[in-house]
PDB file of C-alpha atoms in Angstrom:
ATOM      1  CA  UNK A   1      37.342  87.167 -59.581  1.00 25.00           C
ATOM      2  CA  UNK A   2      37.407  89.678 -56.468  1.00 24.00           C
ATOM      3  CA  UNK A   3      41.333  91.434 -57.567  1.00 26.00           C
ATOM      4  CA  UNK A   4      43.033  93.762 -55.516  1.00 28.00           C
ATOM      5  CA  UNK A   5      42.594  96.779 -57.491  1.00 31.00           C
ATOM      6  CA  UNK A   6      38.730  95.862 -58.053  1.00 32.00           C
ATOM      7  CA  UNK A   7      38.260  96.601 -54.605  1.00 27.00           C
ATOM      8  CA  UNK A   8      39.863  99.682 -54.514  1.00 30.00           C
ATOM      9  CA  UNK A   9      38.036 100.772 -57.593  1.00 33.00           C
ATOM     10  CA  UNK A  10      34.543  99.558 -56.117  1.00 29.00           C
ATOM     11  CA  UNK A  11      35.354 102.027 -53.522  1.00 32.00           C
ATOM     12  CA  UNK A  12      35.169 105.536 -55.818  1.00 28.00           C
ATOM     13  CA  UNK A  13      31.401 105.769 -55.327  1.00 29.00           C
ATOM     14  CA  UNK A  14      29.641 107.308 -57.968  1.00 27.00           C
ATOM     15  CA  UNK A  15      28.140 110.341 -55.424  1.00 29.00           C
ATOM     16  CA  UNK A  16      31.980 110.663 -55.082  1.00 33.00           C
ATOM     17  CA  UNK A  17      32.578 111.444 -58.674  1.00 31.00           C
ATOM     18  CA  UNK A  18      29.577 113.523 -58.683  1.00 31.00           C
ATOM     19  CA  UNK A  19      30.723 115.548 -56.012  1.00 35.00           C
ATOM     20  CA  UNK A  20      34.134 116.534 -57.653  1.00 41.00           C
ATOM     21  CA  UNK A  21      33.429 116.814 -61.442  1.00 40.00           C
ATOM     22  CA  UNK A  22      36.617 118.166 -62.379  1.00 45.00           C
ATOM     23  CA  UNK A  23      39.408 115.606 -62.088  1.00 50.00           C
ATOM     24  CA  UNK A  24      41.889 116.251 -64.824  1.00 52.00           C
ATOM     25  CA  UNK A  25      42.632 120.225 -64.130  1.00 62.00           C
ATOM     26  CA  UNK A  26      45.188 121.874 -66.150  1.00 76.00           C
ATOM     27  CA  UNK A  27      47.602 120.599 -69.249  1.00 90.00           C
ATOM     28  CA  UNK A  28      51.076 121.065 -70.455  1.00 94.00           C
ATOM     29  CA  UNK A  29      52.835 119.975 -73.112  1.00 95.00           C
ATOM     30  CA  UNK A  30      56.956 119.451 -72.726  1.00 96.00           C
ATOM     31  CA  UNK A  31      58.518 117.913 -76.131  1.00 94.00           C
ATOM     32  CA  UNK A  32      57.024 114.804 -76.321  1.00 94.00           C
ATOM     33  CA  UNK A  33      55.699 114.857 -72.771  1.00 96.00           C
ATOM     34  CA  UNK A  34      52.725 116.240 -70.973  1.00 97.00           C
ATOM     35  CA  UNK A  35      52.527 117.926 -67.786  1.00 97.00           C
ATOM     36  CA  UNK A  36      48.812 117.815 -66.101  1.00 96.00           C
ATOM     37  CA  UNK A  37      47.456 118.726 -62.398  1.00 96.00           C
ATOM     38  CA  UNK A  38      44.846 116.151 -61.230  1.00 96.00           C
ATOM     39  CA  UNK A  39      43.003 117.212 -58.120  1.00 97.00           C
ATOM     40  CA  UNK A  40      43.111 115.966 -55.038  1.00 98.00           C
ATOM     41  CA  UNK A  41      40.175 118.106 -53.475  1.00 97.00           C
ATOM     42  CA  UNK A  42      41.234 120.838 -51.711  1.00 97.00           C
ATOM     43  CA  UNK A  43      41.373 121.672 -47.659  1.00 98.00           C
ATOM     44  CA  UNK A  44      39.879 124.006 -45.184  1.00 97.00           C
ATOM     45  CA  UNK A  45      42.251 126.225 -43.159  1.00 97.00           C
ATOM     46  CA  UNK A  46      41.737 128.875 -41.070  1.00 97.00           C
ATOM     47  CA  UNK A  47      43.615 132.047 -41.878  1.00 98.00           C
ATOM     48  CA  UNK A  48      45.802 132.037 -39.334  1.00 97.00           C
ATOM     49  CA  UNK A  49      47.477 128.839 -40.568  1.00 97.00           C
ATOM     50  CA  UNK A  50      49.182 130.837 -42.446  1.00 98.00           C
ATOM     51  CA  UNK A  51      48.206 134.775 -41.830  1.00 98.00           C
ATOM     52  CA  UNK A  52      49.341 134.859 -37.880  1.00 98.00           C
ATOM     53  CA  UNK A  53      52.960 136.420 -38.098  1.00 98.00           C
ATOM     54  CA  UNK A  54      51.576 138.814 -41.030  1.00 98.00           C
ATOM     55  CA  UNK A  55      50.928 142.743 -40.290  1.00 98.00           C
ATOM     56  CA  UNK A  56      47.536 142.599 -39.555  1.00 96.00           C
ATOM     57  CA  UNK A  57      46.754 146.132 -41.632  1.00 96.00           C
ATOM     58  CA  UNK A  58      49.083 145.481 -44.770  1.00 97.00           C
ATOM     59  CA  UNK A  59      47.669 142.168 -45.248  1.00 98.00           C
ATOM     60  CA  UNK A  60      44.031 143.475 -45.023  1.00 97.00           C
ATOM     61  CA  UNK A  61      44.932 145.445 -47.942  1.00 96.00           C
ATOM     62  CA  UNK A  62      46.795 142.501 -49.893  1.00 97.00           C
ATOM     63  CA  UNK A  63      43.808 140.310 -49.047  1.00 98.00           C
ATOM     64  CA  UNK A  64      41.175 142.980 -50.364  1.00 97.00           C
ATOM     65  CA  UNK A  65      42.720 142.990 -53.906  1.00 95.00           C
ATOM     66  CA  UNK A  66      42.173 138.914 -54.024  1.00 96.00           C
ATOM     67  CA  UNK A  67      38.851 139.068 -52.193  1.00 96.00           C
ATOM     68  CA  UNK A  68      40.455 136.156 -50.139  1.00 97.00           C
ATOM     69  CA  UNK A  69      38.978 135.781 -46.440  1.00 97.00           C
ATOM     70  CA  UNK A  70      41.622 136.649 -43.322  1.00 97.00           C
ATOM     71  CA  UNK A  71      39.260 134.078 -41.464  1.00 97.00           C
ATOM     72  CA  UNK A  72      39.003 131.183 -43.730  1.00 97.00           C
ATOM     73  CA  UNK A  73      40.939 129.578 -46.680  1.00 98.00           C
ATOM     74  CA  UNK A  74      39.773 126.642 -49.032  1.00 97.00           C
ATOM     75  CA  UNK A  75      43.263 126.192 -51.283  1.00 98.00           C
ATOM     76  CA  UNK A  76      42.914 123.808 -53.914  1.00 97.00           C
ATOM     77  CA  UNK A  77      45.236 120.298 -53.740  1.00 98.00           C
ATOM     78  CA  UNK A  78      46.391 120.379 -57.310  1.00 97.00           C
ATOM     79  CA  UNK A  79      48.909 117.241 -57.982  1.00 98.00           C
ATOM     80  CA  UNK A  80      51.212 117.006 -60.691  1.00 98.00           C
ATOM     81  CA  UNK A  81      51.187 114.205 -63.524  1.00 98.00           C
ATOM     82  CA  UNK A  82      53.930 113.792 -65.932  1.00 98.00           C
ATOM     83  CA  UNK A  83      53.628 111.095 -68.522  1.00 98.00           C
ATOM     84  CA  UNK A  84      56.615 110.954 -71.167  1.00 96.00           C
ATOM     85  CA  UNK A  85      55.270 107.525 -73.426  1.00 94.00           C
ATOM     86  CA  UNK A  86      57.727 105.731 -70.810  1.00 96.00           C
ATOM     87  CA  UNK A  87      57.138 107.122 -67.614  1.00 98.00           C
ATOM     88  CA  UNK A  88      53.744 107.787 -65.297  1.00 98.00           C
ATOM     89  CA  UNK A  89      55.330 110.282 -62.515  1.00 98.00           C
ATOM     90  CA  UNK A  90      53.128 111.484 -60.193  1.00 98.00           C
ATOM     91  CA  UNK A  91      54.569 114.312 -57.947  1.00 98.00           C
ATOM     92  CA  UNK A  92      52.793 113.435 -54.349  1.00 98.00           C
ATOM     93  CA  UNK A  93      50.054 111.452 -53.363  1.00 98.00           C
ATOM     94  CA  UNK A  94      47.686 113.584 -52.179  1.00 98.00           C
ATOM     95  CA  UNK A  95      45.923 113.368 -48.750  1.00 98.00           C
ATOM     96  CA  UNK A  96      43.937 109.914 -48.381  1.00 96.00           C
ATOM     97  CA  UNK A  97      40.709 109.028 -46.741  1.00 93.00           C
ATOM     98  CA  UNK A  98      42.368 110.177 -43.123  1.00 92.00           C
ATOM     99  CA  UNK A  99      43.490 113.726 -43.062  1.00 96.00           C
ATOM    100  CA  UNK A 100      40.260 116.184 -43.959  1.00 96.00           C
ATOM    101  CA  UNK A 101      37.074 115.098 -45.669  1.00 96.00           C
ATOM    102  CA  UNK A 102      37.198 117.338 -48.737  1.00 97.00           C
ATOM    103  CA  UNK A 103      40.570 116.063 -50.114  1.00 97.00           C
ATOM    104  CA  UNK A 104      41.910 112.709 -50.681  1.00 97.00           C
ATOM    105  CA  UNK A 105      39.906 112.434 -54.451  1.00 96.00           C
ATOM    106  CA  UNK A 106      43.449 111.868 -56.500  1.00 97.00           C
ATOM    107  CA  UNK A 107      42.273 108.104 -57.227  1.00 96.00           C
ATOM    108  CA  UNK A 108      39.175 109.292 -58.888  1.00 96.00           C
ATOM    109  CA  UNK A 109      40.780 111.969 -60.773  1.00 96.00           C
ATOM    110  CA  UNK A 110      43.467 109.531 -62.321  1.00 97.00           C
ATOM    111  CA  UNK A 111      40.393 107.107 -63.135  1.00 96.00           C
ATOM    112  CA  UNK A 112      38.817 110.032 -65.118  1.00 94.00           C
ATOM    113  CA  UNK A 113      42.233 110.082 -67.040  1.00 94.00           C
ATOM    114  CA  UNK A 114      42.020 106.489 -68.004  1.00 95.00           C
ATOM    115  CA  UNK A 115      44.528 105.621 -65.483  1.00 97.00           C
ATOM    116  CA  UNK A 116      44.788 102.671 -62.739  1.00 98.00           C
ATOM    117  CA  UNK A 117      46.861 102.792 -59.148  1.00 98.00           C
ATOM    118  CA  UNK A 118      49.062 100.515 -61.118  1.00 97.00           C
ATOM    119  CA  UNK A 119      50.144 102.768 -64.099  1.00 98.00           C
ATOM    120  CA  UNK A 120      51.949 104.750 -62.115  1.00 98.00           C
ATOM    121  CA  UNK A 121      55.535 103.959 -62.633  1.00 98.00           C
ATOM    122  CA  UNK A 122      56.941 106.508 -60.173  1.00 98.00           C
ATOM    123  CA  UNK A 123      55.988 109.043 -56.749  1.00 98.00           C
ATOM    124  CA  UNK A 124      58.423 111.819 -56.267  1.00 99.00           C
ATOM    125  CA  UNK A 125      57.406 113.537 -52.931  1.00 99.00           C
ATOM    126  CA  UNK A 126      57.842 117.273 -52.447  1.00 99.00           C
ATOM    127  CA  UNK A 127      57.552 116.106 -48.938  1.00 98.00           C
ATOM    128  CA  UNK A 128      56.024 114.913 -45.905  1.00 98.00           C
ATOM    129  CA  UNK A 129      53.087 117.333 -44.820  1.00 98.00           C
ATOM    130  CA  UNK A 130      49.485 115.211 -44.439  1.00 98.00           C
ATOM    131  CA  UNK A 131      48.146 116.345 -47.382  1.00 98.00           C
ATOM    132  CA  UNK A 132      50.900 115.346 -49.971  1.00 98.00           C
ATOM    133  CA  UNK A 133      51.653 111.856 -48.039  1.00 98.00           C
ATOM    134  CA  UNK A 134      49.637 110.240 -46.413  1.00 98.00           C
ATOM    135  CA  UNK A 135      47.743 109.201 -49.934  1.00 98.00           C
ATOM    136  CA  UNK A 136      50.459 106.868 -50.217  1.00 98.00           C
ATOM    137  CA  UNK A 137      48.352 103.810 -48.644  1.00 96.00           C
ATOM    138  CA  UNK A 138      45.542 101.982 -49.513  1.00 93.00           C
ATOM    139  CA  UNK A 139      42.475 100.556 -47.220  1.00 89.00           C
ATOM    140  CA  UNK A 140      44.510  97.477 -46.466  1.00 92.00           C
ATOM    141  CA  UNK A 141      47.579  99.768 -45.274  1.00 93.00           C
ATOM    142  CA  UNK A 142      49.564  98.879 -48.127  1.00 94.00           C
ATOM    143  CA  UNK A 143      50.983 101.111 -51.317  1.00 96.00           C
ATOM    144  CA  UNK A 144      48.328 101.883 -53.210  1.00 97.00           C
ATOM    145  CA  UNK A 145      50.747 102.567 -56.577  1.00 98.00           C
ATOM    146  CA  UNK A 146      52.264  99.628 -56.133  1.00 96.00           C
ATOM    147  CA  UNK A 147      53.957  99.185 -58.952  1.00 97.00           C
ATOM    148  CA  UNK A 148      55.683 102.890 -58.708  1.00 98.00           C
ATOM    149  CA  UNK A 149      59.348 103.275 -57.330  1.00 98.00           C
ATOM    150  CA  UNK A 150      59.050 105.955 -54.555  1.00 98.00           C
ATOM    151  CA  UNK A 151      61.309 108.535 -54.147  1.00 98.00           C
ATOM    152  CA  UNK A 152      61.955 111.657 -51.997  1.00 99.00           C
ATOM    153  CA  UNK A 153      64.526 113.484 -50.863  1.00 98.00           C
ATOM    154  CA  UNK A 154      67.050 112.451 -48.423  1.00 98.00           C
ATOM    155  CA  UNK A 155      67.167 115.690 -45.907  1.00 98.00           C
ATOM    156  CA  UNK A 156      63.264 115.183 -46.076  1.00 98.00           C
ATOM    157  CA  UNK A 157      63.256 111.876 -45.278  1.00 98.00           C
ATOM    158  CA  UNK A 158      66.108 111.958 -42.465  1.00 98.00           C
ATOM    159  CA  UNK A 159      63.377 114.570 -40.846  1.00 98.00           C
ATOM    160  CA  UNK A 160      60.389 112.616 -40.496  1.00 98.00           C
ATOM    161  CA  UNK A 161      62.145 109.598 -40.426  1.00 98.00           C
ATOM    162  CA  UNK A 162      63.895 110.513 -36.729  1.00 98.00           C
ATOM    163  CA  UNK A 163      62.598 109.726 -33.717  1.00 96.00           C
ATOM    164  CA  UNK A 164      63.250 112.964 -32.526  1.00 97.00           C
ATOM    165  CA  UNK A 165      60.916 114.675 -34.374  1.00 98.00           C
ATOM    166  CA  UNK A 166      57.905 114.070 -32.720  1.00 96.00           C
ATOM    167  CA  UNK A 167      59.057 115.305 -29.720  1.00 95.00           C
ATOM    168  CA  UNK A 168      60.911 118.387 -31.181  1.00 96.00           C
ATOM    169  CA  UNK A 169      58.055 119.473 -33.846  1.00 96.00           C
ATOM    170  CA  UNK A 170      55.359 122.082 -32.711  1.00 94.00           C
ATOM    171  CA  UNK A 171      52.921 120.664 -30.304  1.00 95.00           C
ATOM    172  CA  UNK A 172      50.000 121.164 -33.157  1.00 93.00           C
ATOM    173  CA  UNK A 173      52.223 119.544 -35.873  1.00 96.00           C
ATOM    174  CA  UNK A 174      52.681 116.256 -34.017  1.00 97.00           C
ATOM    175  CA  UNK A 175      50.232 114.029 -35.784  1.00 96.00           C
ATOM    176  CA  UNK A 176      51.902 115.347 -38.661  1.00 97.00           C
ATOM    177  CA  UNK A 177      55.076 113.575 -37.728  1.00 98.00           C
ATOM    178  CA  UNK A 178      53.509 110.448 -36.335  1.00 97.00           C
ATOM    179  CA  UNK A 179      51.392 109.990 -39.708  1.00 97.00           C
ATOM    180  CA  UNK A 180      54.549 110.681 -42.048  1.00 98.00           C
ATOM    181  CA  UNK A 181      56.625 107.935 -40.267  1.00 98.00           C
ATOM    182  CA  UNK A 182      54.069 105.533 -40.759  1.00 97.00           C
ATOM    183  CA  UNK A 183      53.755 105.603 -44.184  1.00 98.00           C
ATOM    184  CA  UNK A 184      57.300 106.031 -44.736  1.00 98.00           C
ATOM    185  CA  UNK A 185      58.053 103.118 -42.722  1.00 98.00           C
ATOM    186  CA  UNK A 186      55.673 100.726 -45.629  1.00 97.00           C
ATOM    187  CA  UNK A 187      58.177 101.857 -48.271  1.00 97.00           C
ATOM    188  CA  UNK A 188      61.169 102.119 -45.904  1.00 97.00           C
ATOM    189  CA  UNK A 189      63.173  99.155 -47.961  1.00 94.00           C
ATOM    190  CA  UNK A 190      62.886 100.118 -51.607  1.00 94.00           C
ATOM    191  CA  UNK A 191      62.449 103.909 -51.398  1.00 98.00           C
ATOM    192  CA  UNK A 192      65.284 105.873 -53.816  1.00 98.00           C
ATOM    193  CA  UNK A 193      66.689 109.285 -52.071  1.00 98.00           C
ATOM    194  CA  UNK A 194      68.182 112.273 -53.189  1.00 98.00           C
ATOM    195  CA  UNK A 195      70.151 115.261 -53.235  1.00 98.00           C
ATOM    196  CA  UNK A 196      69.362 118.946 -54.652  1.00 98.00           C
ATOM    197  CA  UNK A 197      70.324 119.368 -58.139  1.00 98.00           C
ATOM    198  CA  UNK A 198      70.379 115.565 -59.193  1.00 98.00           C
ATOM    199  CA  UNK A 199      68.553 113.965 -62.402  1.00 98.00           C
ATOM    200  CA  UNK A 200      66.331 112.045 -60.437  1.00 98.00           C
ATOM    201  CA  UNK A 201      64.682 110.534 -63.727  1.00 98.00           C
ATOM    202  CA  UNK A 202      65.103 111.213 -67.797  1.00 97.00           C
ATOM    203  CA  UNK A 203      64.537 115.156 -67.732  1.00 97.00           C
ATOM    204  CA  UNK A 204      63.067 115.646 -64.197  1.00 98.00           C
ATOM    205  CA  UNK A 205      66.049 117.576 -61.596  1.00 98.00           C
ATOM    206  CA  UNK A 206      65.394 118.059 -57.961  1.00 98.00           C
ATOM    207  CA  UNK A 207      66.111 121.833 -56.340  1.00 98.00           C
ATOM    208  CA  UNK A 208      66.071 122.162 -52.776  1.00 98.00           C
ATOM    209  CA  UNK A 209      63.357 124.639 -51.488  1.00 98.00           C
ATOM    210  CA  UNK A 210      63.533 124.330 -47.999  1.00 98.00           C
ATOM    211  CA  UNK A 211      61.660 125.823 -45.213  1.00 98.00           C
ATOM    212  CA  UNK A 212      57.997 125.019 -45.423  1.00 98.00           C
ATOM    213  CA  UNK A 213      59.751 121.765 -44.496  1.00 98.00           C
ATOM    214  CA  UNK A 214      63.063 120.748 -43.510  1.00 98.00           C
ATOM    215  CA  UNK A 215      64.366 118.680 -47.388  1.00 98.00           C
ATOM    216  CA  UNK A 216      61.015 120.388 -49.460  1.00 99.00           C
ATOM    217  CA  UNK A 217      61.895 120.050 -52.738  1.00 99.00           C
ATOM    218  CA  UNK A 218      60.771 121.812 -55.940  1.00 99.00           C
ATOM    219  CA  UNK A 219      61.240 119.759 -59.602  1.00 99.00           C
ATOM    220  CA  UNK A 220      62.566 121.303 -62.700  1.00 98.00           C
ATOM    221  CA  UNK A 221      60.470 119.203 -65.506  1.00 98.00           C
ATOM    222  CA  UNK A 222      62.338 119.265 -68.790  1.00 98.00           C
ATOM    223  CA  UNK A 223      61.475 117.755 -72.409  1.00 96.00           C
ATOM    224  CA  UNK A 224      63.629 118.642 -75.143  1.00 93.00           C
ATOM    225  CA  UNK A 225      63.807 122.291 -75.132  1.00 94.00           C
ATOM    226  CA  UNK A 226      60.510 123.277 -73.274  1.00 96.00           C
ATOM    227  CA  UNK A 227      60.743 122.718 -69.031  1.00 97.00           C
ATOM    228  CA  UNK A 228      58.203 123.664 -66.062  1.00 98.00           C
ATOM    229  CA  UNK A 229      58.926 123.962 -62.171  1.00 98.00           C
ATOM    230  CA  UNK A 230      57.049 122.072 -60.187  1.00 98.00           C
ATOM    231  CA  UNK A 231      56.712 124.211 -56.837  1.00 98.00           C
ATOM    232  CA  UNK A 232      54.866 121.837 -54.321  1.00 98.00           C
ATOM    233  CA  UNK A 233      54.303 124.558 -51.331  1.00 98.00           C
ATOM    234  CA  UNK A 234      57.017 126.563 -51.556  1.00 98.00           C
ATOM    235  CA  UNK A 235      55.052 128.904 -53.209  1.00 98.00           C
ATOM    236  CA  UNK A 236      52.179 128.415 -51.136  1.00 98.00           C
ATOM    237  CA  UNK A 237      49.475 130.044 -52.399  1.00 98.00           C
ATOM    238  CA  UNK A 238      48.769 132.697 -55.480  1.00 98.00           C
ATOM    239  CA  UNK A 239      47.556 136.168 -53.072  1.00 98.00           C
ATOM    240  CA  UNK A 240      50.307 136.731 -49.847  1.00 98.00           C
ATOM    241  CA  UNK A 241      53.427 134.192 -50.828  1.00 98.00           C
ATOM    242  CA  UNK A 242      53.361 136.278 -54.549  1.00 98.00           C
ATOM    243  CA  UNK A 243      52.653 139.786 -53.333  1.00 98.00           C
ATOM    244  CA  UNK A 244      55.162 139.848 -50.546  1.00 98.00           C
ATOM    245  CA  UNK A 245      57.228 136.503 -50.804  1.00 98.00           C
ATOM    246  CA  UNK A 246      59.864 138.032 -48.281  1.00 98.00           C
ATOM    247  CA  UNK A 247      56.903 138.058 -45.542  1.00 98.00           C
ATOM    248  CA  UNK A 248      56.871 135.131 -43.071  1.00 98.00           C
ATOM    249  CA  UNK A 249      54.437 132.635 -43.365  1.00 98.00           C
ATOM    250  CA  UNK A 250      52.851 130.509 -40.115  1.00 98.00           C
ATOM    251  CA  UNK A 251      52.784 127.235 -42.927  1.00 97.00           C
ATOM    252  CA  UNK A 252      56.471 126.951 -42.711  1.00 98.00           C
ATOM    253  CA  UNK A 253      57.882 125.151 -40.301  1.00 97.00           C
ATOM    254  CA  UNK A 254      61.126 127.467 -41.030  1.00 98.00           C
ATOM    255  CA  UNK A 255      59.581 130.793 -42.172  1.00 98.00           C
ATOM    256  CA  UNK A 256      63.246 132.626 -42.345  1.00 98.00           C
ATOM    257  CA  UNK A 257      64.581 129.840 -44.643  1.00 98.00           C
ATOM    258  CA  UNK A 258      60.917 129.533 -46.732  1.00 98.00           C
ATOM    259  CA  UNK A 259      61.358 132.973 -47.709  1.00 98.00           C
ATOM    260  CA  UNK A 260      64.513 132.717 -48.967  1.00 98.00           C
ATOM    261  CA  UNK A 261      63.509 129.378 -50.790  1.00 98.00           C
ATOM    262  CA  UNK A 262      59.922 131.292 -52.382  1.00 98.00           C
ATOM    263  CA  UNK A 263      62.589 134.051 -53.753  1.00 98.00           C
ATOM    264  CA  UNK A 264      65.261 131.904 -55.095  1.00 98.00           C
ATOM    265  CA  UNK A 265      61.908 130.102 -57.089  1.00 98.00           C
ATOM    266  CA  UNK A 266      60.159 133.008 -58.088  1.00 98.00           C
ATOM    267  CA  UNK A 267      63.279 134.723 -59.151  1.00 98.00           C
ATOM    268  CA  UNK A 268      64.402 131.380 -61.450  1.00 98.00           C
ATOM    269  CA  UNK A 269      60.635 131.352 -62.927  1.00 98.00           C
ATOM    270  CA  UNK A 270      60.625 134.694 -64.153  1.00 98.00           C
ATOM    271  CA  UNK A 271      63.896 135.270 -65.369  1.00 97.00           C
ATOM    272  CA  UNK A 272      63.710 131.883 -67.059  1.00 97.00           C
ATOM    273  CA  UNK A 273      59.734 132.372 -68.068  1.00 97.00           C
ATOM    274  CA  UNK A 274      58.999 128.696 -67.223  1.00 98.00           C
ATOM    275  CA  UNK A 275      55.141 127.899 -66.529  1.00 98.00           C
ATOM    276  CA  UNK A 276      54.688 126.728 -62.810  1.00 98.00           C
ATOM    277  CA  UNK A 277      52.729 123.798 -61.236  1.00 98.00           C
ATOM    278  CA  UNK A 278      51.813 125.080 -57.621  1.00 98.00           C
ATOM    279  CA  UNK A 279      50.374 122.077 -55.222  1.00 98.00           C
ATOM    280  CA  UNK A 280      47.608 125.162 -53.619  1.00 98.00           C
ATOM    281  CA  UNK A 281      47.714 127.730 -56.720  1.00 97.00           C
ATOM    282  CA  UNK A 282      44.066 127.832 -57.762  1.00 96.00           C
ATOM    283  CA  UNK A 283      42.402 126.934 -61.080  1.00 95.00           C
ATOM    284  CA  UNK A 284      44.363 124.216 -61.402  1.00 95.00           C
ATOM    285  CA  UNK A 285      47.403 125.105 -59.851  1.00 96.00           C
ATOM    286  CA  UNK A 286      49.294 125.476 -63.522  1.00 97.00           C
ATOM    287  CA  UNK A 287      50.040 129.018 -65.007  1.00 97.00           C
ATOM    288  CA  UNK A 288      53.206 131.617 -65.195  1.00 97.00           C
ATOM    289  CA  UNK A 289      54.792 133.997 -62.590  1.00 98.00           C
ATOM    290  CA  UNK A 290      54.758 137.639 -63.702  1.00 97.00           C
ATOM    291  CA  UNK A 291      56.174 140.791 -62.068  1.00 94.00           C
ATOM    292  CA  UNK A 292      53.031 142.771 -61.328  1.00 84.00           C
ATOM    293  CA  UNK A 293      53.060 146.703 -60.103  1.00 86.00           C
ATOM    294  CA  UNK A 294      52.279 145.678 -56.695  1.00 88.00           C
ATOM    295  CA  UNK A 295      54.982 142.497 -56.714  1.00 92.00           C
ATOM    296  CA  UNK A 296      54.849 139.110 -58.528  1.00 97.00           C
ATOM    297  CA  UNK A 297      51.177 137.608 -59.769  1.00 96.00           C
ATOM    298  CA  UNK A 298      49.801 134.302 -60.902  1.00 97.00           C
ATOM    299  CA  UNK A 299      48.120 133.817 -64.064  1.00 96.00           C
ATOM    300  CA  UNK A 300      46.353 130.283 -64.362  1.00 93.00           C
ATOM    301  CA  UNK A 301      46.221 128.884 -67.779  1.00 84.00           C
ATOM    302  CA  UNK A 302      48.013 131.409 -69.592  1.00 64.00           C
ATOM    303  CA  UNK A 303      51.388 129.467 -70.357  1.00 69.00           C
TER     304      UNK A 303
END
């Protein structure tokens, strides 16, 4: 019998797996929970994406010490899985077959785990951009977790949901807006909202992080008495947004507000010492925050 998800699986060719051998990334354990990254690929940016309101000679120097390119940048897509023995939450949907050719791989890294479209029992969005979206539909346009309750914050959501923001975004940003509409309007009439600071689900609270986008929010992850914060992009990447979080970033769509957001995080994650889950941190995207000599550093793995 031809089901639903049997097309869908037929689709994760085996040159596919081959090409991305390491689906299941990085693993945390909470209580009687577990925290893991699955990867979604990763994308190909050039550096002024994010680089073009930087000073040109300090960030040379900043770059140098993380041997990262000021030309070209391949950040990983690293998407958070929390299962708790009741709940399947995954924490965006990665980027789909549409947006770039070397993401959209977080159905193939969830089959590695033993899981199907249909385990998931919930998507909490950080928000709207391409590559944490516009996963959310499958080749016949539908949800492809369609058994999971979406859920995303309502500032967020008011954004890309108004017709005004396609004709108010940056020129370069516009698909952006047309692309998050669509797929928001497919789960327009069941989709949960809300606020900063609310217990969106059994141990999982929402804190507002805006800037990179209008409603971004990060997720504190808690399990008894062990928790994580789940960062999404406002703490972009691991080299520039960690050495000097107060600088502005060409990412974020509000750079003033961003920084403000990256500091408030940074600041809670240190002080606190909770291990972070960063949507473009590398090796993963799951380590701690320390304070460095030269400013704030991430160390993958070591939590």
């Amino acid at each position: 019998m031809l089901t639903r998800r049997g097309v869908l699986q037929s689709g994760l060719s085996l040159s596919a797996l081959a090409a991305f051998p390491g689906h299941a990334r990085s693993d945390l354990s909470l209580g009687d929970g577990v925290l893991t990254t699955v990867s979604d690929g990763s994308l190909v940016l050039p550096g002024d994406f994010i680089f073009a309101p930087m000073p040109k000679d300090e960030l040379a120097v900043v770059l140098q010490d993380f041997d990262v390119s000021q030309e070209r940048l391949t950040p990983e897509c690293n998407v958070a899985l929390y299962r708790d023995g009741e709940n399947v939450v995954l924490f965006d949907v990665g980027a789909g077959p549409d947006f770039v050719p070397t993401a959209g791989n977080v159905t193939a890294s969830l089959d590695a785990l033993g899981l199907a479209p249909e385990d998931v029992t919930h998507v909490v969005f950080t928000h709207a951009h391409p590559d944490h979206i516009w996963g959310l539909l499958d080749d016949f346009d539908e949800p492809l977790f369609y058994e999971a309750t979406y859920m995303m914050g309502e500032a967020e959501w008011d954004y890309w949901w108004s017709p005004d923001t396609v004709n108010t975004i940056q020129a370069e940003r516009v698909a952006m807006a047309v692309g998050a509409r669509r797929r928001m309007e497919v789960i327009e009439g069941s989709v949960q909202l809300f606020g900063d600071g609310e217990e969106i689900l059994p141990g999982i609270s929402s804190v507002l992080s805006a800037g990179h986008t209008p409603g971004h929010m990060a997720f504190e992850v808690r399990n008894g008495s062990e928790s994580a914060m789940i960062v999404g992009d406002a703490i972009g990447n691991h080299h520039v947004a960690l050495r000097r979080p107060d600088w502005l970033s060409g990412s974020d769509q509000d750079p003033e507000t961003a920084v403000k957001a990256r500091k408030m995080l940074i600041d809670r994650i240190v002080s606190e010492q909770l291990p972070v889950i960063g949507f473009h941190l590398p090796d993963g995207g799951m380590g701690r925050i320390d304070q460095g000599p030269n400013g704030y550093k991430f160390i993958s793995g070591d939590i």
